[in-house]
Amino acid sequence: MDAVLYPVNDFGPVMKGLAIGGLGIFHVFTAHFAIGGGMLLCYFQWLAMTGRSKSARAFLDGYFRYLVLISFVTGALTGVAMWFTSIQVSPVTIGLMIDEFHWLWAVEWTFFCLEVVAGYAAFKYGPQLTDRARLALLVLYSFAAWMSLFWINGILSFQLTPGAWLESRSLWDAFFNPTFLPSLFYRTVAALVVAALVAMVLINLAPTFTREEREELVHRAAWLMAPMALMPVLGVWFIAAMPPDSREWIMGGSIAMTIMLNIAIGASALVGGYALFGLIRKQLYINGATATVLCILAFAATAGGEFVREGVRKPYTLRELLYSNAVRPEQVAALREHGLTEIDPYPLRDEDKLPKLNGRPHPHLLTGALVFRQQCSVCHTTAGVNALPGLTRGWDAEMERQNFAKLQQLKPFMPPFAGTPAELESLVQFVEWWEKGRPDTWPDAAADPTEYADRLARIRRWLDEAGPHPALVRAARSDAKGGR
Amino acid sequence: MDAPFPFGLPLPTAFYLTVYVVTLVLHVVFMNYVLAGTAALAAAYLRPGNRGTGESTAILKEWMPFMLSGAITAGVAPLLFLQILYKREYYTANLLLFNRWMAILPVLIFGFYALYLLKSRWLTRRTGCIAAAVAVVPILSVAFTGYSWTENHLLSVRSPAFWGEFYGTRAQVYHDPQLLPRLLVWAVGSVPTLVLVLAWQHWYRGTGRPASLARVAGTGLVLVTAATAWYYLATDDTTRQAFVSPLAAPYFAAACLGLLVQSVGWGWVSLSPALDGRKLLVPSLGLVLTVGGMTVCREAVRIAALGPERFESLFPGHAEAFGKGGLFVFLGFFAVNAALIVLVFWLVRHHSVTKPGPSHNPHGTPET
Ligand code: HEM
């Protein structure tokens, strides 16, 4: 088996997905604000220079541009941070993506450079420039910022819906994949909303505006939220373009996913409803407190949305290409003959904490710990979030054997087990040991060789019954090929 | 690998290595400005009685946030190609250093905001101690970042067996006898780059004293020569030979020549009472030779450290990535966006209601 194994870090009680999700929320919120903020500045610049709004200029020269500056710098650094975190969580995933998309990332980088230069120039020299030049800089900045969204969006949406690429292997099929457009539009609307809400907070905070000026500016900013009316359509479009099994997770198949989706929808609906209602009635005034609450709701919506985006890809990180635990689907069958634990160059860190058998660290527990590290630890912990010993509490060892062997049938968002029967048995021993409070001594699972051989044979049969394929595959493909 | 870089390598490898080196040079220039510049800022605030009021300090303070953005942005491009060239090595080092490695990001954000604080009016109303405390934050965060990159780099070229051992120890800090000398070369090497860029900024504004700038640049050049000598002595034979291997020898020669050209150039610059753009071109040429040459040598050292077998085992991966599309789209957008960046500069220069910047007029446009 030619496999490159990477060292696996222990995130303690935190699920790895949560680490990237947590950072992702922060990054997406600031990056969206940087994009929407640029667009809002363009709009206000236009209002000011065409004489449509007197107070727009004061706003332009005020704090908002500092915020945009801060957020595009923070957006850039947290973007690099996202990259680094992705490496920590799944180097194999990011490696494959780099191979496939590096030139598109390089394209994004050229826009990123333009964004930095235009953003700084607009910030630093904007007030000294002619109106048209200032507008031009703001448009260049916003355009570049939005284009970097455009490029990264294609790469990220590919992870969930590789679409026609699976057959054609064409870069453009990968990029313009089924969820490319709905998520691009959705994110654009989200960027506008975030910017409008933050602007409203600032307008209310600025001491120099009169009540009338505030009302006018708030009303202007609220127009950027009008596209929220499209959100339900975009949401439905996105969900329709999703793989059917992922759709099931968020429609009740996975409680956590469904809750998060509902938070995202509920929070967006509140924000959108409030703004649209006000706009239609033409007497919208959003004071500082309300604007802050709406901002928090928008943050919650972002959080829910990102959580769902990270979560619905399960059991894959790259749909049909790579499981979350870095196993490639086509390798599962071979891995059931020769597992990975024997070729893992990285020792077990807690080896000395294992009970001894014949004076050496217990071999089954050692193997089991390695199997857990390689195959389960990306989504499970031993004693924290989604802890495996907690999930199997009350199961006997035989139930664990059968359920681990048929992992993909137990929950379709888990990948099939990718190891030998002996490795699976070791994993069961390891989980049992944890469930029993990690006693100092542990019996030898293979003490009775015939019984042990029988046990492995049973596991082999269950593995074969479940097969090496994931429980759910793309509907279209299983129709075409009569299922797998 | 018996021909000068990048010849004698398979096309995909040569290609990615070349774009990697070129983009890394860009990163190095910004990074040098930030590294030496934040150190200079800290020094200016730490000197008793000085509140960062000098002309050069003013320029540094003004430009440092942008330059830090530049260093980060310019770092992204080589980071991309690095992952194609040395995927396993880079990722493994990242994973082994784990939290230690990830720390550079919050640390950089921290440094960033300290730079803004340094420019703020709020700070001018504080005591000198507070100002000095704020002024040391950027250099600390930037130095930590540079240290981490060197540490990560050195760990990335160790053997898989060593990685396994290192993982077992749970350590998140890697030490290597080469680390300090290598870091020192980077640190003092950043001085001549900073002074040169700063000299161009002075020239643009019509300020700056050539003799004192040349003195600092000269000191930097002497120090970098000394640091390189120490590095040479402290390192192993594989590394020493890499510099004079057929792959790198011409580049090593170019780097040395560059040092000479810089020295002569600065001597010439220092003779004039005001900065002369044409004269400044000479040390600029020397700097390009030195930084470009050393960046290739740095690569030769890595290739030597990996050894031919391990390096050649990477070739198929490069060829695979080379087969993916998008290069021409990149080139197209690169050209368009480069033009748009020029447009930004043009807009700022020619569409001001009040002219920004130069008090003297190097470009001959009428003064307002
Ligand atoms: C501003 C703070 C930074 C400083 C002072 C800095 C400094 C350095 C130094 C000293 C090296 C050379 C390491 C060696 O060869 O020993 C280096 C390499 C590099 N830096 Fe930076 N860096 C900074 C930020 C960044 C950021 C944010 C990125 C990525 C976005 C980046 C990307 C790179 C890359 C890709 C290399 C090449 C690494 C290799 O080939 O192993 N740098 N940097």
CSV table of N, CA and C in Angstrom, one decimal, chain B residues 149-249:
chain,number,residue,atom,x,y,z
B,149,TRP,N,9.5,30.4,10.5
B,149,TRP,CA,9.7,29.9,9.2
B,149,TRP,C,11.0,29.2,9.0
B,150,THR,N,12.0,29.7,9.7
B,150,THR,CA,13.3,29.0,9.6
B,150,THR,C,13.3,27.6,10.3
B,151,GLU,N,12.6,27.6,11.5
B,151,GLU,CA,12.5,26.4,12.2
B,151,GLU,C,11.7,25.4,11.4
B,152,ASN,N,10.6,25.8,10.8
B,152,ASN,CA,9.8,24.9,10.0
B,152,ASN,C,10.5,24.4,8.8
B,153,HIS,N,11.3,25.3,8.2
B,153,HIS,CA,12.0,24.9,7.0
B,153,HIS,C,13.1,23.8,7.4
B,154,LEU,N,13.8,24.0,8.5
B,154,LEU,CA,14.8,23.1,8.8
B,154,LEU,C,14.2,21.7,9.2
B,155,LEU,N,13.1,21.8,9.9
B,155,LEU,CA,12.5,20.5,10.3
B,155,LEU,C,11.9,19.8,9.1
B,156,SER,N,11.5,20.6,8.1
B,156,SER,CA,10.9,19.9,6.9
B,156,SER,C,11.9,19.1,6.1
B,157,VAL,N,13.2,19.4,6.2
B,157,VAL,CA,14.2,18.6,5.4
B,157,VAL,C,14.8,17.4,6.2
B,158,ARG,N,14.3,17.2,7.5
B,158,ARG,CA,14.8,16.1,8.2
B,158,ARG,C,14.2,14.8,7.7
B,159,SER,N,14.8,13.7,8.1
B,159,SER,CA,14.3,12.4,7.6
B,159,SER,C,13.0,11.9,8.2
B,160,PRO,N,12.2,11.1,7.5
B,160,PRO,CA,11.0,10.6,8.1
B,160,PRO,C,11.2,9.9,9.4
B,161,ALA,N,12.3,9.2,9.5
B,161,ALA,CA,12.6,8.6,10.8
B,161,ALA,C,12.7,9.6,11.9
B,162,PHE,N,13.4,10.7,11.6
B,162,PHE,CA,13.5,11.7,12.6
B,162,PHE,C,12.1,12.3,13.0
B,163,TRP,N,11.3,12.5,12.0
B,163,TRP,CA,10.0,13.1,12.2
B,163,TRP,C,9.2,12.2,13.2
B,164,GLY,N,9.3,10.9,13.0
B,164,GLY,CA,8.6,9.9,13.9
B,164,GLY,C,9.1,10.1,15.3
B,165,GLU,N,10.4,10.2,15.5
B,165,GLU,CA,11.0,10.4,16.8
B,165,GLU,C,10.5,11.7,17.4
B,166,PHE,N,10.5,12.7,16.6
B,166,PHE,CA,10.1,14.0,17.1
B,166,PHE,C,8.7,14.0,17.5
B,167,TYR,N,7.9,13.4,16.8
B,167,TYR,CA,6.4,13.3,17.1
B,167,TYR,C,6.3,12.6,18.4
B,168,GLY,N,7.0,11.5,18.6
B,168,GLY,CA,6.9,10.7,19.9
B,168,GLY,C,7.3,11.6,21.1
B,169,THR,N,8.1,12.6,20.9
B,169,THR,CA,8.5,13.4,22.1
B,169,THR,C,7.5,14.4,22.5
B,170,ARG,N,6.5,14.6,21.6
B,170,ARG,CA,5.5,15.7,21.8
B,170,ARG,C,6.0,17.1,21.8
B,171,ALA,N,7.3,17.2,21.4
B,171,ALA,CA,7.9,18.6,21.4
B,171,ALA,C,7.2,19.4,20.3
B,172,GLN,N,7.1,20.7,20.5
B,172,GLN,CA,6.5,21.6,19.5
B,172,GLN,C,7.5,22.7,19.2
B,173,VAL,N,8.7,22.5,19.6
B,173,VAL,CA,9.8,23.4,19.3
B,173,VAL,C,11.0,22.6,18.7
B,174,TYR,N,11.5,23.0,17.6
B,174,TYR,CA,12.5,22.2,17.0
B,174,TYR,C,13.8,23.0,17.1
B,175,HIS,N,14.9,22.4,17.5
B,175,HIS,CA,16.1,23.1,17.5
B,175,HIS,C,17.2,22.4,16.7
B,176,ASP,N,18.0,23.2,16.0
B,176,ASP,CA,18.9,22.7,15.1
B,176,ASP,C,20.2,23.6,15.2
B,177,PRO,N,21.4,23.0,15.1
B,177,PRO,CA,22.5,23.9,15.3
B,177,PRO,C,22.6,25.0,14.2
B,178,GLN,N,22.0,24.7,13.0
B,178,GLN,CA,22.0,25.7,11.9
B,178,GLN,C,21.1,26.8,12.2
B,179,LEU,N,20.1,26.6,13.1
B,179,LEU,CA,19.0,27.6,13.2
B,179,LEU,C,19.5,29.0,13.4
B,180,LEU,N,20.2,29.2,14.4
B,180,LEU,CA,20.6,30.6,14.8
B,180,LEU,C,21.5,31.3,13.7
B,181,PRO,N,22.6,30.6,13.3
B,181,PRO,CA,23.3,31.3,12.2
B,181,PRO,C,22.5,31.6,11.0
B,182,ARG,N,21.6,30.6,10.6
B,182,ARG,CA,20.8,30.8,9.4
B,182,ARG,C,19.9,32.0,9.6
B,183,LEU,N,19.3,32.1,10.8
B,183,LEU,CA,18.4,33.2,11.1
B,183,LEU,C,19.1,34.5,11.1
B,184,LEU,N,20.3,34.5,11.6
B,184,LEU,CA,21.1,35.7,11.7
B,184,LEU,C,21.4,36.2,10.3
B,185,VAL,N,21.7,35.3,9.3
B,185,VAL,CA,21.9,35.7,7.9
B,185,VAL,C,20.7,36.5,7.4
B,186,TRP,N,19.5,35.9,7.7
B,186,TRP,CA,18.3,36.6,7.3
B,186,TRP,C,18.1,37.9,8.0
B,187,ALA,N,18.4,37.9,9.3
B,187,ALA,CA,18.2,39.1,10.0
B,187,ALA,C,19.1,40.3,9.6
B,188,VAL,N,20.4,40.0,9.5
B,188,VAL,CA,21.2,41.2,9.1
B,188,VAL,C,21.2,41.4,7.6
B,189,GLY,N,20.9,40.3,6.9
B,189,GLY,CA,20.7,40.5,5.4
B,189,GLY,C,19.5,41.4,5.1
B,190,SER,N,18.6,41.6,6.0
B,190,SER,CA,17.5,42.4,5.8
B,190,SER,C,17.9,43.9,5.8
B,191,VAL,N,19.0,44.2,6.4
B,191,VAL,CA,19.3,45.7,6.6
B,191,VAL,C,19.6,46.3,5.2
B,192,PRO,N,20.5,45.8,4.4
B,192,PRO,CA,20.7,46.5,3.1
B,192,PRO,C,19.5,46.6,2.3
B,193,THR,N,18.6,45.6,2.3
B,193,THR,CA,17.3,45.8,1.6
B,193,THR,C,16.5,46.9,2.1
B,194,LEU,N,16.4,47.0,3.4
B,194,LEU,CA,15.6,48.0,4.0
B,194,LEU,C,16.1,49.4,3.6
B,195,VAL,N,17.4,49.5,3.8
B,195,VAL,CA,18.0,50.9,3.5
B,195,VAL,C,17.8,51.2,2.0
B,196,LEU,N,17.9,50.3,1.2
B,196,LEU,CA,17.8,50.6,-0.3
B,196,LEU,C,16.3,51.1,-0.5
B,197,VAL,N,15.4,50.3,-0.1
B,197,VAL,CA,14.0,50.7,-0.3
B,197,VAL,C,13.7,52.0,0.3
B,198,LEU,N,14.2,52.2,1.5
B,198,LEU,CA,14.0,53.5,2.2
B,198,LEU,C,14.6,54.6,1.4
B,199,ALA,N,15.8,54.4,0.9
B,199,ALA,CA,16.5,55.4,0.1
B,199,ALA,C,15.6,55.8,-1.1
B,200,TRP,N,15.0,54.8,-1.8
B,200,TRP,CA,14.1,55.2,-2.9
B,200,TRP,C,12.9,56.0,-2.4
B,201,GLN,N,12.4,55.6,-1.2
B,201,GLN,CA,11.3,56.4,-0.7
B,201,GLN,C,11.7,57.8,-0.4
B,202,HIS,N,12.9,58.0,0.2
B,202,HIS,CA,13.4,59.3,0.4
B,202,HIS,C,13.6,60.1,-0.9
B,203,TRP,N,14.1,59.4,-1.8
B,203,TRP,CA,14.4,60.0,-3.1
B,203,TRP,C,13.1,60.5,-3.7
B,204,TYR,N,12.0,59.7,-3.6
B,204,TYR,CA,10.7,60.1,-4.1
B,204,TYR,C,10.2,61.4,-3.4
B,205,ARG,N,10.5,61.5,-2.1
B,205,ARG,CA,10.0,62.7,-1.4
B,205,ARG,C,11.0,63.8,-1.5
B,206,GLY,N,12.2,63.6,-2.0
B,206,GLY,CA,13.2,64.6,-2.0
B,206,GLY,C,13.8,64.8,-0.6
B,207,THR,N,13.9,63.8,0.2
B,207,THR,CA,14.5,63.9,1.5
B,207,THR,C,15.7,62.9,1.6
B,208,GLY,N,16.2,62.8,2.7
B,208,GLY,CA,17.2,61.7,3.0
B,208,GLY,C,18.7,62.2,2.8
B,209,ARG,N,19.5,61.7,3.7
B,209,ARG,CA,20.9,62.0,3.6
B,209,ARG,C,21.7,60.8,3.1
B,210,PRO,N,22.3,60.9,1.9
B,210,PRO,CA,22.9,59.8,1.3
B,210,PRO,C,24.0,59.2,2.2
B,211,ALA,N,24.8,60.1,2.8
B,211,ALA,CA,26.0,59.5,3.5
B,211,ALA,C,25.5,58.7,4.7
B,212,SER,N,24.5,59.1,5.4
B,212,SER,CA,24.1,58.3,6.6
B,212,SER,C,23.4,57.0,6.1
B,213,LEU,N,22.6,57.1,5.1
B,213,LEU,CA,22.0,55.9,4.6
B,213,LEU,C,23.1,54.9,4.1
B,214,ALA,N,24.1,55.4,3.4
B,214,ALA,CA,25.1,54.5,2.9
B,214,ALA,C,25.9,53.9,4.1
B,215,ARG,N,26.0,54.7,5.2
B,215,ARG,CA,26.7,54.1,6.3
B,215,ARG,C,26.0,52.9,6.9
B,216,VAL,N,24.7,53.1,7.0
B,216,VAL,CA,23.9,52.0,7.6
B,216,VAL,C,23.9,50.8,6.6
B,217,ALA,N,23.8,51.1,5.3
B,217,ALA,CA,23.8,50.0,4.3
B,217,ALA,C,25.1,49.3,4.4
B,218,GLY,N,26.2,50.0,4.5
B,218,GLY,CA,27.5,49.5,4.5
B,218,GLY,C,27.7,48.6,5.7
B,219,THR,N,27.2,49.0,6.9
B,219,THR,CA,27.3,48.2,8.1
B,219,THR,C,26.5,46.9,7.9
B,220,GLY,N,25.4,47.0,7.3
B,220,GLY,CA,24.6,45.8,7.0
B,220,GLY,C,25.3,44.9,6.1
B,221,LEU,N,26.0,45.4,5.1
B,221,LEU,CA,26.8,44.5,4.2
B,221,LEU,C,27.9,43.8,4.9
B,222,VAL,N,28.6,44.5,5.8
B,222,VAL,CA,29.7,43.9,6.5
B,222,VAL,C,29.1,42.8,7.4
B,223,LEU,N,28.0,43.1,8.1
B,223,LEU,CA,27.4,42.2,9.0
B,223,LEU,C,26.9,40.9,8.3
B,224,VAL,N,26.3,41.1,7.1
B,224,VAL,CA,25.8,39.9,6.4
B,224,VAL,C,26.9,39.1,5.9
B,225,THR,N,28.0,39.7,5.6
B,225,THR,CA,29.2,38.9,5.2
B,225,THR,C,29.7,38.1,6.4
B,226,ALA,N,29.8,38.7,7.5
B,226,ALA,CA,30.2,38.0,8.7
B,226,ALA,C,29.3,36.9,9.1
B,227,ALA,N,28.0,37.2,9.0
B,227,ALA,CA,27.0,36.2,9.4
B,227,ALA,C,27.0,35.0,8.5
B,228,THR,N,27.2,35.3,7.2
B,228,THR,CA,27.3,34.2,6.2
B,228,THR,C,28.5,33.3,6.5
B,229,ALA,N,29.6,34.0,6.9
B,229,ALA,CA,30.8,33.2,7.2
B,229,ALA,C,30.6,32.3,8.4
B,230,TRP,N,29.9,32.8,9.4
B,230,TRP,CA,29.6,32.0,10.6
B,230,TRP,C,28.7,30.8,10.2
B,231,TYR,N,27.7,31.1,9.4
B,231,TYR,CA,26.8,30.1,9.0
B,231,TYR,C,27.6,29.0,8.2
B,232,TYR,N,28.5,29.4,7.4
B,232,TYR,CA,29.3,28.5,6.6
B,232,TYR,C,30.1,27.6,7.6
B,233,LEU,N,30.6,28.2,8.6
B,233,LEU,CA,31.4,27.4,9.5
B,233,LEU,C,30.6,26.5,10.4
B,234,ALA,N,29.4,27.0,10.7
B,234,ALA,CA,28.5,26.2,11.7
B,234,ALA,C,27.8,25.1,11.0
B,235,THR,N,27.7,25.1,9.7
B,235,THR,CA,26.9,24.1,9.0
B,235,THR,C,27.7,22.9,8.6
B,236,ASP,N,27.0,21.9,8.0
B,236,ASP,CA,27.6,20.7,7.7
B,236,ASP,C,28.2,20.7,6.2
B,237,ASP,N,28.9,19.6,5.9
B,237,ASP,CA,29.6,19.6,4.6
B,237,ASP,C,28.6,19.6,3.4
B,238,THR,N,27.5,18.9,3.6
B,238,THR,CA,26.5,18.8,2.5
B,238,THR,C,26.1,20.2,2.2
B,239,THR,N,25.8,21.0,3.2
B,239,THR,CA,25.4,22.4,2.9
B,239,THR,C,26.5,23.2,2.3
B,240,ARG,N,27.7,23.1,2.8
B,240,ARG,CA,28.8,23.9,2.2
B,240,ARG,C,29.0,23.5,0.8
B,241,GLN,N,28.9,22.2,0.5
B,241,GLN,CA,29.1,21.8,-0.9
B,241,GLN,C,28.0,22.3,-1.8
B,242,ALA,N,26.8,22.4,-1.3
B,242,ALA,CA,25.7,22.8,-2.1
B,242,ALA,C,25.9,24.2,-2.7
B,243,PHE,N,26.6,25.1,-2.0
B,243,PHE,CA,26.9,26.4,-2.5
B,243,PHE,C,27.8,26.4,-3.8
B,244,VAL,N,28.7,25.4,-3.8
B,244,VAL,CA,29.6,25.4,-4.9
B,244,VAL,C,29.3,24.3,-5.9
B,245,SER,N,28.1,23.6,-5.7
B,245,SER,CA,27.7,22.6,-6.6
B,245,SER,C,27.4,23.2,-8.0
B,246,PRO,N,27.5,22.4,-9.1
B,246,PRO,CA,27.1,23.0,-10.4
B,246,PRO,C,25.8,23.6,-10.4
B,247,LEU,N,24.8,23.1,-9.6
B,247,LEU,CA,23.5,23.7,-9.6
B,247,LEU,C,23.5,25.1,-9.1
B,248,ALA,N,24.3,25.4,-8.1
B,248,ALA,CA,24.2,26.7,-7.5
B,248,ALA,C,25.5,27.6,-7.7
B,249,ALA,N,26.6,27.1,-8.1
B,249,ALA,CA,27.8,27.9,-8.1
B,249,ALA,C,27.7,29.2,-8.8
